[in-house]
CSV table of C-alpha atoms and ligand atoms in Angstrom, one decimal:
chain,number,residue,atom,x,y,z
A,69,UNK,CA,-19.4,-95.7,34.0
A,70,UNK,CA,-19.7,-91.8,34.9
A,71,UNK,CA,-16.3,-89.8,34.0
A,72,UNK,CA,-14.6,-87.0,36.0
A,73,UNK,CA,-16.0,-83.7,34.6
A,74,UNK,CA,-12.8,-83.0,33.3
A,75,UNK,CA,-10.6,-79.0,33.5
A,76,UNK,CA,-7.1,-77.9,32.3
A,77,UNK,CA,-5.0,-75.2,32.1
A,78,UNK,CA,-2.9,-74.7,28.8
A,79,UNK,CA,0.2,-73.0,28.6
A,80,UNK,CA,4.0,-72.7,27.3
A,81,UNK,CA,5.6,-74.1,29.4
A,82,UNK,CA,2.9,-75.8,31.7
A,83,UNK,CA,5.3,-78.2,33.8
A,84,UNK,CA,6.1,-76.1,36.4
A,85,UNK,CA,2.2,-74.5,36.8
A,86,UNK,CA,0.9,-74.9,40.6
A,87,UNK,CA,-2.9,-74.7,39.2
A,88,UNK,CA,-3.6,-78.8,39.1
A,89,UNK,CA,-2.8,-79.1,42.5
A,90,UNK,CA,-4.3,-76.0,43.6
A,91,UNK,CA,-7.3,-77.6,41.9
A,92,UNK,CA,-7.0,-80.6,43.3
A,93,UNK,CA,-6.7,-79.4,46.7
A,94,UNK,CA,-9.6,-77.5,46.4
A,95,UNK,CA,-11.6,-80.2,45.0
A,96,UNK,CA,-10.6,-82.1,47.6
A,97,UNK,CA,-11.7,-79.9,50.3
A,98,UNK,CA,-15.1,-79.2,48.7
A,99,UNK,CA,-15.7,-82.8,47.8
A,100,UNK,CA,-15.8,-81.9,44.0
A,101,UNK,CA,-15.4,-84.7,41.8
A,102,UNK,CA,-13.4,-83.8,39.0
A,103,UNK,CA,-9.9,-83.9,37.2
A,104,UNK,CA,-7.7,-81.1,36.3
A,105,UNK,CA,-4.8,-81.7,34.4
A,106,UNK,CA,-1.8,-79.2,33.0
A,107,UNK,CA,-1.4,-79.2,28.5
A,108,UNK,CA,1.1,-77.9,27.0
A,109,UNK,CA,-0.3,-76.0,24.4
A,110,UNK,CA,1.6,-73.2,22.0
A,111,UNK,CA,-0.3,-70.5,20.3
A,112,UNK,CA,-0.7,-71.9,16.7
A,113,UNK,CA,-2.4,-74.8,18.0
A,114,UNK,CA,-4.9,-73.2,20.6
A,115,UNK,CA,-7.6,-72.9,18.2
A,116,UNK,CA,-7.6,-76.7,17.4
A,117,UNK,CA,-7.1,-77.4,21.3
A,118,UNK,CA,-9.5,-75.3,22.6
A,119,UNK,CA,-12.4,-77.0,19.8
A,120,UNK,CA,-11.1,-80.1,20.7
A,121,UNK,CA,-11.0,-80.1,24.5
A,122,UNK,CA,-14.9,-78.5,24.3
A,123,UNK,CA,-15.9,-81.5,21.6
A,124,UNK,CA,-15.1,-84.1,23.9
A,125,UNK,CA,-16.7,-83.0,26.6
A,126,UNK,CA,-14.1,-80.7,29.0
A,127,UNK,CA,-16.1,-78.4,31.4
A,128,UNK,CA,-13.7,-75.8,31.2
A,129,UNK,CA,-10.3,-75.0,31.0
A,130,UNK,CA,-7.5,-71.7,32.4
A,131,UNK,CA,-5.2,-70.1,30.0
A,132,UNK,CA,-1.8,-68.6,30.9
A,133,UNK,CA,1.0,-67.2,29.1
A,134,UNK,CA,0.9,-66.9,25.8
A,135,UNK,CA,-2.3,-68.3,25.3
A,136,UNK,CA,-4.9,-65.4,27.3
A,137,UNK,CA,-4.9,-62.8,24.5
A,138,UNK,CA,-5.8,-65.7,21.8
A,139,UNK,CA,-8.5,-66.5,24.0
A,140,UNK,CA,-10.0,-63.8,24.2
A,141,UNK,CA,-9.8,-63.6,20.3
A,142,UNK,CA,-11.2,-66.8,20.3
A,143,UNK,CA,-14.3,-66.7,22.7
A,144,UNK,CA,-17.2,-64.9,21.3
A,145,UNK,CA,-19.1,-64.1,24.5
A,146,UNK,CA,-16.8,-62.4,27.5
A,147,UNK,CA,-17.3,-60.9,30.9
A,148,UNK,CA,-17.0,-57.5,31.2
A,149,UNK,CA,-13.9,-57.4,33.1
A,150,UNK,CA,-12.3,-60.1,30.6
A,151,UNK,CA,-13.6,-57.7,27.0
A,152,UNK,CA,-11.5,-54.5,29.2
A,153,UNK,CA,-8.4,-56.9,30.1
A,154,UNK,CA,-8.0,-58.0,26.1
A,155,UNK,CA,-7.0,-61.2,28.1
A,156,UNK,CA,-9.1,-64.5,28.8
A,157,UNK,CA,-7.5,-66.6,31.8
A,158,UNK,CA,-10.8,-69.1,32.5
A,159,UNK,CA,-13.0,-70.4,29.9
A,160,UNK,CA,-16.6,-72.2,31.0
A,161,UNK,CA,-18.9,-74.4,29.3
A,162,UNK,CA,-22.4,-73.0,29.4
A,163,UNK,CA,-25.9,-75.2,29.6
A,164,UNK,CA,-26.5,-73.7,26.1
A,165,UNK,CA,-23.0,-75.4,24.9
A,166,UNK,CA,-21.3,-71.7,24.1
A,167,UNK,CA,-18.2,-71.0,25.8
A,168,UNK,CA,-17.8,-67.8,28.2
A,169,UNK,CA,-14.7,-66.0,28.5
A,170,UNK,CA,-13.5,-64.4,32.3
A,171,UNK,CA,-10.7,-63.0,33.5
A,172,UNK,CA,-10.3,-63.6,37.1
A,173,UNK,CA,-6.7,-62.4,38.1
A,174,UNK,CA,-7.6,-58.9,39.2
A,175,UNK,CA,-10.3,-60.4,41.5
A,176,UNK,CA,-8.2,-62.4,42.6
A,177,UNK,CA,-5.3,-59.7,43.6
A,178,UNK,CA,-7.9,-57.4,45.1
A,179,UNK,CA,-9.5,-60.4,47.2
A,180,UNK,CA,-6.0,-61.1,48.2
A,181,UNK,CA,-5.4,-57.6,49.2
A,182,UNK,CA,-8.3,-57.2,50.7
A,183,UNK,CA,-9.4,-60.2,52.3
A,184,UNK,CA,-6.2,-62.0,53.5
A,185,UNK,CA,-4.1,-58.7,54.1
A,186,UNK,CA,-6.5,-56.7,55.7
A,187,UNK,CA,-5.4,-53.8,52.7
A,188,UNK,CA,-8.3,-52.0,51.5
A,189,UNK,CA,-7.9,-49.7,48.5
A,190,UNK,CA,-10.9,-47.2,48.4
A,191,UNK,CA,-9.6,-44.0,48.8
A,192,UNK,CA,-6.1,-45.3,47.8
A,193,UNK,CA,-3.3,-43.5,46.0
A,194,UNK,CA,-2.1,-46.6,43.9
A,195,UNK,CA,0.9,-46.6,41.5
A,196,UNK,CA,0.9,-49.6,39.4
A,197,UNK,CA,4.3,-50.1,37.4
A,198,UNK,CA,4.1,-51.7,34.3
A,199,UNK,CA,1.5,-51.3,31.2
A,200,UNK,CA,1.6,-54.5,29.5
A,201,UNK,CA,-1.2,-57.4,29.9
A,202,UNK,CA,-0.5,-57.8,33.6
A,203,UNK,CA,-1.8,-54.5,34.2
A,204,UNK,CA,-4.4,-54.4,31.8
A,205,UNK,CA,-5.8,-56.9,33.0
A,206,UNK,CA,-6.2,-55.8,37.1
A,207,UNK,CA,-6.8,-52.8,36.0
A,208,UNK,CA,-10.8,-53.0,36.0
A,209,UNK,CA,-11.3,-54.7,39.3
A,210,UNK,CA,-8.6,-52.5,41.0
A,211,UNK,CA,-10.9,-49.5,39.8
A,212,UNK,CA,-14.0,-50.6,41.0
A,213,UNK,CA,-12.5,-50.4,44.8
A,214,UNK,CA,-12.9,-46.1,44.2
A,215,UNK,CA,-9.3,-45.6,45.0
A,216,UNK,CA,-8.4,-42.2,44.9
A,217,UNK,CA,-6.3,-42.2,41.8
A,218,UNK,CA,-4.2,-44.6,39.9
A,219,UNK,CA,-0.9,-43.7,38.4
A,220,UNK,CA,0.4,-46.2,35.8
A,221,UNK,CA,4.3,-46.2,34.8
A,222,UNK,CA,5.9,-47.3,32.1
A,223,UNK,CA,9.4,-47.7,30.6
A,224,UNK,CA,7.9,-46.6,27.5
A,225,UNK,CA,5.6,-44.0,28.8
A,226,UNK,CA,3.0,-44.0,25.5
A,227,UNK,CA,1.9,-47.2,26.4
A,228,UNK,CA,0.8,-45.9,29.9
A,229,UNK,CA,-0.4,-43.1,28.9
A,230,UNK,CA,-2.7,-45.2,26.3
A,231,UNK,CA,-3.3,-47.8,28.3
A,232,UNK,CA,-4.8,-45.0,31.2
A,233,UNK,CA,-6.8,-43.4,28.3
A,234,UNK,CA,-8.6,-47.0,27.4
A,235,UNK,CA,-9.8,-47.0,31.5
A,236,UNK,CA,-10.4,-43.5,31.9
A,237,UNK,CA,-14.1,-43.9,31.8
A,238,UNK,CA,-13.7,-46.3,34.5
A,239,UNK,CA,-11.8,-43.8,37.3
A,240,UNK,CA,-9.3,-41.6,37.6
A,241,UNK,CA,-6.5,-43.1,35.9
A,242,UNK,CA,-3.4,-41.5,34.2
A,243,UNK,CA,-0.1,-42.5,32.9
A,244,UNK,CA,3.3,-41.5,32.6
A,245,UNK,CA,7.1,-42.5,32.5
A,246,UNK,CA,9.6,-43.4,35.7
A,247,UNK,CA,11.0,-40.0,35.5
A,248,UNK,CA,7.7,-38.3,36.2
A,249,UNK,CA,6.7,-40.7,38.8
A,250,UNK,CA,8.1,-38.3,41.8
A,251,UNK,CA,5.9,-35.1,41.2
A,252,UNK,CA,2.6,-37.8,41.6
A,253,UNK,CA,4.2,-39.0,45.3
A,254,UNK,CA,3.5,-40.5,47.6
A,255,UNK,CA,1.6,-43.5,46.9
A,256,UNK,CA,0.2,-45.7,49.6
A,257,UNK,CA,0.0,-48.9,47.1
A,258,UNK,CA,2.9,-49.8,45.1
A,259,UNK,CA,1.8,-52.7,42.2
A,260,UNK,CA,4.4,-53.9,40.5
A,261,UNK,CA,2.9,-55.5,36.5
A,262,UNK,CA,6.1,-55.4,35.0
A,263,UNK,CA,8.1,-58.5,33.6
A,264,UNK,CA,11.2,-57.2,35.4
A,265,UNK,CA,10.5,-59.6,38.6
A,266,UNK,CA,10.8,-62.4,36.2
A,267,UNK,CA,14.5,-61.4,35.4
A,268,UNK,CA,15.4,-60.2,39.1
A,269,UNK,CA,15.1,-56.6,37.6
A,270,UNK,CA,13.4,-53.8,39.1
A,271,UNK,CA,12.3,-50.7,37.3
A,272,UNK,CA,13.9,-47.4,38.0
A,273,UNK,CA,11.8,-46.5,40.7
A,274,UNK,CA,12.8,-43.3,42.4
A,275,UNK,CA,13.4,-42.3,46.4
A,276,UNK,CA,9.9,-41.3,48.1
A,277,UNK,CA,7.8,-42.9,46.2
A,278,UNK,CA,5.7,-44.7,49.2
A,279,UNK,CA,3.3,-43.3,51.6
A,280,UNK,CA,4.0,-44.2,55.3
A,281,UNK,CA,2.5,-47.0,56.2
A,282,UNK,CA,2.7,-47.9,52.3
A,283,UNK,CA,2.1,-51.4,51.0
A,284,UNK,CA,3.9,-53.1,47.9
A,285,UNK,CA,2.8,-55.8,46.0
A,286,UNK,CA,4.9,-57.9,42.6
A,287,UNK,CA,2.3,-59.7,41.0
A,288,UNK,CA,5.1,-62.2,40.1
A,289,UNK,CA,6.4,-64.7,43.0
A,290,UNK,CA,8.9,-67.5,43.4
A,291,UNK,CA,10.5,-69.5,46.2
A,292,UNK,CA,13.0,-66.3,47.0
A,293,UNK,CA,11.4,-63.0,47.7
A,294,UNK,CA,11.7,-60.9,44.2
A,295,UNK,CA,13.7,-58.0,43.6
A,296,UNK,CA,10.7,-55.7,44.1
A,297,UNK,CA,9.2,-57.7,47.4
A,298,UNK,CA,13.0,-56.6,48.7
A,299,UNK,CA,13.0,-52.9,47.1
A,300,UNK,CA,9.1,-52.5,49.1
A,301,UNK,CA,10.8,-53.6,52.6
A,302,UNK,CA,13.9,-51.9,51.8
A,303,UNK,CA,12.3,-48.8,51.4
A,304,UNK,CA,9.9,-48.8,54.7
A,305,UNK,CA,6.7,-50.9,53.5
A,306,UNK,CA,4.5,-52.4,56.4
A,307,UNK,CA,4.1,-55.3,54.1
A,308,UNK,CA,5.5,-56.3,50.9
A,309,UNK,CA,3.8,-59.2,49.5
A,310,UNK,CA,4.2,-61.3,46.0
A,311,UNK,CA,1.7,-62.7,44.0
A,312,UNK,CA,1.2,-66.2,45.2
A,313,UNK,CA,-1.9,-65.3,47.3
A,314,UNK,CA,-2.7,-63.6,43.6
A,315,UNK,CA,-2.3,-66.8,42.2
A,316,UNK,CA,-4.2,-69.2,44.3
A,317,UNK,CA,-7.3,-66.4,44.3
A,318,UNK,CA,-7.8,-66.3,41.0
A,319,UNK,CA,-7.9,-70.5,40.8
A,320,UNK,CA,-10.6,-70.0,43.3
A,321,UNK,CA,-12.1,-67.7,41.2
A,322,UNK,CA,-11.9,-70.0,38.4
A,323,UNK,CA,-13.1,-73.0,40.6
A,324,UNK,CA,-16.5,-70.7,41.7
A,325,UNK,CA,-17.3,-70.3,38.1
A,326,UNK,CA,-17.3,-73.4,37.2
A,327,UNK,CA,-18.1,-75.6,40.2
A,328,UNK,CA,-20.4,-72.4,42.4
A,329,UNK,CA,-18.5,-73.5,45.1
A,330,UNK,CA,-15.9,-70.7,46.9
A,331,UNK,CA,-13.0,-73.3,48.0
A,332,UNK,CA,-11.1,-71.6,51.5
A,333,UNK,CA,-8.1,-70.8,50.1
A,334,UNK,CA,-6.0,-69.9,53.1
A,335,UNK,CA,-5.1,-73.1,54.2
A,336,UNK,CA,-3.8,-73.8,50.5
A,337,UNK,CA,-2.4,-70.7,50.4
A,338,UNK,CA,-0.3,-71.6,53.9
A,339,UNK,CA,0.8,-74.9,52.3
A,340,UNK,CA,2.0,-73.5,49.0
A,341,UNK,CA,4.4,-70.8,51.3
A,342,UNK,CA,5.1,-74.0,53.6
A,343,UNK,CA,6.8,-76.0,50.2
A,344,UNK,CA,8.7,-72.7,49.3
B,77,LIG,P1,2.9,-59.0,30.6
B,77,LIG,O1,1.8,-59.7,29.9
B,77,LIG,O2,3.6,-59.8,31.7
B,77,LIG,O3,2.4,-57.7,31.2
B,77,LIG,P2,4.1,-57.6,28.5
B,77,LIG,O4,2.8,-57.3,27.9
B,77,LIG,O5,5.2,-58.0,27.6
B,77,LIG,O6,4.0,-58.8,29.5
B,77,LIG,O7,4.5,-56.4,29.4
B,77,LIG,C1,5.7,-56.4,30.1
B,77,LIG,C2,5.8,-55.1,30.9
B,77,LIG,O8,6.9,-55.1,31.8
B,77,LIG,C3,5.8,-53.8,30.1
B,77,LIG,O9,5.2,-52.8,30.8
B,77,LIG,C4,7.4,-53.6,30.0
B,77,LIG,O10,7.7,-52.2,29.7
B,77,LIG,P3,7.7,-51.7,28.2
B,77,LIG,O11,6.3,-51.6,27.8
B,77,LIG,O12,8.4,-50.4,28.2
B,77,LIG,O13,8.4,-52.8,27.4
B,77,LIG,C5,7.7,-53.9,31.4
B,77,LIG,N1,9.2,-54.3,31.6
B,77,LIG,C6,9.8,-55.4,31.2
B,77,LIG,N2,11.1,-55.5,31.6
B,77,LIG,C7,11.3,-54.3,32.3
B,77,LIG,C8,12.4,-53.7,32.9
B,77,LIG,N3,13.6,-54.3,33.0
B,77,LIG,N4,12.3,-52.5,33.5
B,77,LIG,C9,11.1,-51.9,33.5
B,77,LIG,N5,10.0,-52.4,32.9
B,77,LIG,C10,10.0,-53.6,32.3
């Protein structure tokens, strides 16, 4: 009897993820036989899951929260763009049996920008709010679009200002706190990496701050539009989008890497929003 080539995604909580049947649609569509299936797994027994999954015999497996910094700990070769974001979201077995770390959600925000919104960002004023993993983690792929500048914010403005100095090689990037943001305006993409959304909180973002014609963009999403989606249209973006295009990109990411297939991910995309 041949078994499924068998994928996960571990997390605390896990019951709620959309991955396993944004996998299985995918799989679906591309004919891929294989089974994806959500664990809930807490950080003091990663280690021991991750060994085990590998041992008998998974393929590979995504990480979410709190799990992506301990994988990056734990995998011993990385992508570039996975060793800058400190954080591992999709783990691959290789033909040599090692285990290769990625990170795949700022591809998968910039191929949602730029491929199903039509929003390029070279040349791009971008203020990203937040300097926590979400935004360490984007941060590399964002830069590699040449946008003009981007401005990190920060509650607590030493973390973006050391979180700008670790990418600084990488573009012009720079850091500071929500009181400074209006001397950098206007920006003509607003990210929004903070936790806030999460709450329904929004940072202390002052008047002004978006270019005509400015887009926003909450990496967080839900069935209701988030506080920031509604700040964005509230204060005159052409489109003010949340991160559930984000989310189903960086699966397809994930799915490429292990499977080399690129799944469409519109149509899954549409049927997520449809189920909202
Ligand atoms: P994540 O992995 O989701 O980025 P994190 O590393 O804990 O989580 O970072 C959360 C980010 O959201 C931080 O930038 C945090 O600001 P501080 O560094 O000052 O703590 C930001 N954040 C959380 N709640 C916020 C709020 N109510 N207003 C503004 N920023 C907030």
């Amino acid at each position: 009897m041949t078994s499924l080539d068998r994928y996960a995604v571990f997390g605390q909580p896990i019951k709620h993820s959309k991955s396993p049947r944004i996998h299985q649609l995918f799989a679906e569509q591309t004919g891929q036989a294989l089974m994806y299936t959500a664990e809930e797994v807490s950080a003091n027994v990663f280690t021991a899951m991750a060994e085990t999954f590998f041992a008998q015999g998974g393929k590979g497996f995504n990480c979410t929260v709190p799990l992506k910094e301990l994988a990056w700990a734990w995998t011993a070769r990385k992508t570039e763009r996975a060793e800058l974001a400190k954080a591992v979201n999709t783990l691959a077995l290789q033909v040599d049996g090692s285990v290769l770390g990625d990170n795949t959600d700022g591809c998968g925000l910039v191929r949602d920008l730029l491929v199903n919104h039509g929003i390029a960002l070279a040349g791009k004023r971008i203020l990203l709010l937040g300097a926590g993993g979400a935004s360490r983690g984007i941060l590399l792929p964002l830069l590699e679009q040449l946008p003009a500048c981007i401005v990190i914010a920060n509650r607590t403005t030493d973390k973006a200002v050391a979180l700008a100095a670790e990418f600084a090689h990488k573009g012009d990037v720079s850091g500071c706190g929500f009181a400074d943001l209006s001397s950098h305006a206007p920006f003509e993409v607003i990210l929004n990496a903070t936790s806030a959304s999460l709450s329904g909180q929004l940072p202390p973002l002052p008047a002004g701050l978006l270019a005509e014609q400015g887009v926003c963009y909450d990496l967080a999403y839900g069935n209701e539009p988030t506080a920031f989606v509604r700040w964005g249209l509230e204060n005159g973006a052409i489109k003010s989008l949340d991160g559930l295009g984000m989310l189903v990109e960086q699966a397809a990411e994930a799915f490429f890497i292990w499977r080399g297939v690129r799944p469409e991910t519109l149509p899954v995309i549409a049927l997520l929003n449809a189920e909202r």
